[in-house]
Amino acid sequence: MTSKISIEIELADITDDKNLVIDKDIAANIYFPEYGIYTTGEMILGQGCQIT
């Protein structure tokens, strides 16, 4: 079974503090909250991502 969680919920603390600029997963999908771009979907337990 794969555990999934909304990226908006998981990164809420970083986003609220304006510390998150962009998050990108291995497939180059991005979460760019400042511009409302959200192509990553859900985070999957054990799957990596790059946070800038």
JSON list of C-alpha atoms in Angstrom, two decimals:
[
{"chain": "A", "resi": 1, "resn": "MET", "atom": "CA", "xyz": [0.00, 0.00, 0.00]},
{"chain": "A", "resi": 2, "resn": "THR", "atom": "CA", "xyz": [1.31, 3.43, -0.94]},
{"chain": "A", "resi": 3, "resn": "SER", "atom": "CA", "xyz": [0.78, 6.29, 1.50]},
{"chain": "A", "resi": 4, "resn": "LYS", "atom": "CA", "xyz": [-0.13, 9.60, -0.14]},
{"chain": "A", "resi": 5, "resn": "ILE", "atom": "CA", "xyz": [-0.66, 13.08, 1.29]},
{"chain": "A", "resi": 6, "resn": "SER", "atom": "CA", "xyz": [-1.55, 16.41, -0.27]},
{"chain": "A", "resi": 7, "resn": "ILE", "atom": "CA", "xyz": [1.59, 18.43, -0.97]},
{"chain": "A", "resi": 8, "resn": "GLU", "atom": "CA", "xyz": [-0.24, 21.59, 0.14]},
{"chain": "A", "resi": 9, "resn": "ILE", "atom": "CA", "xyz": [-0.84, 20.06, 3.59]},
{"chain": "A", "resi": 10, "resn": "GLU", "atom": "CA", "xyz": [2.62, 18.53, 3.92]},
{"chain": "A", "resi": 11, "resn": "LEU", "atom": "CA", "xyz": [4.47, 21.75, 2.99]},
{"chain": "A", "resi": 12, "resn": "ALA", "atom": "CA", "xyz": [2.05, 24.22, 4.64]},
{"chain": "A", "resi": 13, "resn": "ASP", "atom": "CA", "xyz": [4.48, 25.34, 7.36]},
{"chain": "A", "resi": 14, "resn": "ILE", "atom": "CA", "xyz": [7.22, 26.10, 4.84]},
{"chain": "A", "resi": 15, "resn": "THR", "atom": "CA", "xyz": [4.79, 27.82, 2.46]},
{"chain": "A", "resi": 16, "resn": "ASP", "atom": "CA", "xyz": [3.19, 29.95, 5.21]},
{"chain": "A", "resi": 17, "resn": "ASP", "atom": "CA", "xyz": [6.63, 31.20, 6.33]},
{"chain": "A", "resi": 18, "resn": "LYS", "atom": "CA", "xyz": [7.50, 32.15, 2.71]},
{"chain": "A", "resi": 19, "resn": "ASN", "atom": "CA", "xyz": [10.50, 29.78, 2.88]},
{"chain": "A", "resi": 20, "resn": "LEU", "atom": "CA", "xyz": [9.28, 27.61, -0.01]},
{"chain": "A", "resi": 21, "resn": "VAL", "atom": "CA", "xyz": [9.86, 29.01, -3.47]},
{"chain": "A", "resi": 22, "resn": "ILE", "atom": "CA", "xyz": [9.31, 25.90, -5.61]},
{"chain": "A", "resi": 23, "resn": "ASP", "atom": "CA", "xyz": [9.07, 22.13, -5.14]},
{"chain": "A", "resi": 24, "resn": "LYS", "atom": "CA", "xyz": [9.83, 19.73, -7.99]},
{"chain": "A", "resi": 25, "resn": "ASP", "atom": "CA", "xyz": [9.40, 15.96, -8.09]},
{"chain": "A", "resi": 26, "resn": "ILE", "atom": "CA", "xyz": [11.38, 13.38, -10.05]},
{"chain": "A", "resi": 27, "resn": "ALA", "atom": "CA", "xyz": [9.03, 13.72, -13.05]},
{"chain": "A", "resi": 28, "resn": "ALA", "atom": "CA", "xyz": [9.61, 17.53, -13.14]},
{"chain": "A", "resi": 29, "resn": "ASN", "atom": "CA", "xyz": [6.10, 18.31, -11.87]},
{"chain": "A", "resi": 30, "resn": "ILE", "atom": "CA", "xyz": [6.14, 21.46, -9.75]},
{"chain": "A", "resi": 31, "resn": "TYR", "atom": "CA", "xyz": [4.41, 23.07, -6.80]},
{"chain": "A", "resi": 32, "resn": "PHE", "atom": "CA", "xyz": [4.92, 26.85, -7.05]},
{"chain": "A", "resi": 33, "resn": "PRO", "atom": "CA", "xyz": [2.54, 28.34, -4.45]},
{"chain": "A", "resi": 34, "resn": "GLU", "atom": "CA", "xyz": [3.38, 32.00, -5.12]},
{"chain": "A", "resi": 35, "resn": "TYR", "atom": "CA", "xyz": [1.92, 31.67, -8.62]},
{"chain": "A", "resi": 36, "resn": "GLY", "atom": "CA", "xyz": [-0.71, 29.02, -7.87]},
{"chain": "A", "resi": 37, "resn": "ILE", "atom": "CA", "xyz": [1.01, 26.39, -10.02]},
{"chain": "A", "resi": 38, "resn": "TYR", "atom": "CA", "xyz": [0.31, 22.91, -8.71]},
{"chain": "A", "resi": 39, "resn": "THR", "atom": "CA", "xyz": [1.15, 20.01, -11.04]},
{"chain": "A", "resi": 40, "resn": "THR", "atom": "CA", "xyz": [2.67, 17.57, -8.53]},
{"chain": "A", "resi": 41, "resn": "GLY", "atom": "CA", "xyz": [-0.52, 16.06, -7.14]},
{"chain": "A", "resi": 42, "resn": "GLU", "atom": "CA", "xyz": [0.05, 14.12, -3.93]},
{"chain": "A", "resi": 43, "resn": "MET", "atom": "CA", "xyz": [3.35, 13.34, -2.23]},
{"chain": "A", "resi": 44, "resn": "ILE", "atom": "CA", "xyz": [4.09, 9.61, -2.01]},
{"chain": "A", "resi": 45, "resn": "LEU", "atom": "CA", "xyz": [5.90, 8.20, 1.02]},
{"chain": "A", "resi": 46, "resn": "GLY", "atom": "CA", "xyz": [9.49, 7.36, 0.05]},
{"chain": "A", "resi": 47, "resn": "GLN", "atom": "CA", "xyz": [9.46, 9.40, -3.17]},
{"chain": "A", "resi": 48, "resn": "GLY", "atom": "CA", "xyz": [12.00, 12.22, -3.29]},
{"chain": "A", "resi": 49, "resn": "CYS", "atom": "CA", "xyz": [11.54, 15.83, -4.32]},
{"chain": "A", "resi": 50, "resn": "GLN", "atom": "CA", "xyz": [13.68, 18.95, -4.58]},
{"chain": "A", "resi": 51, "resn": "ILE", "atom": "CA", "xyz": [12.68, 21.96, -2.49]},
{"chain": "A", "resi": 52, "resn": "THR", "atom": "CA", "xyz": [14.15, 25.37, -3.28]}
]
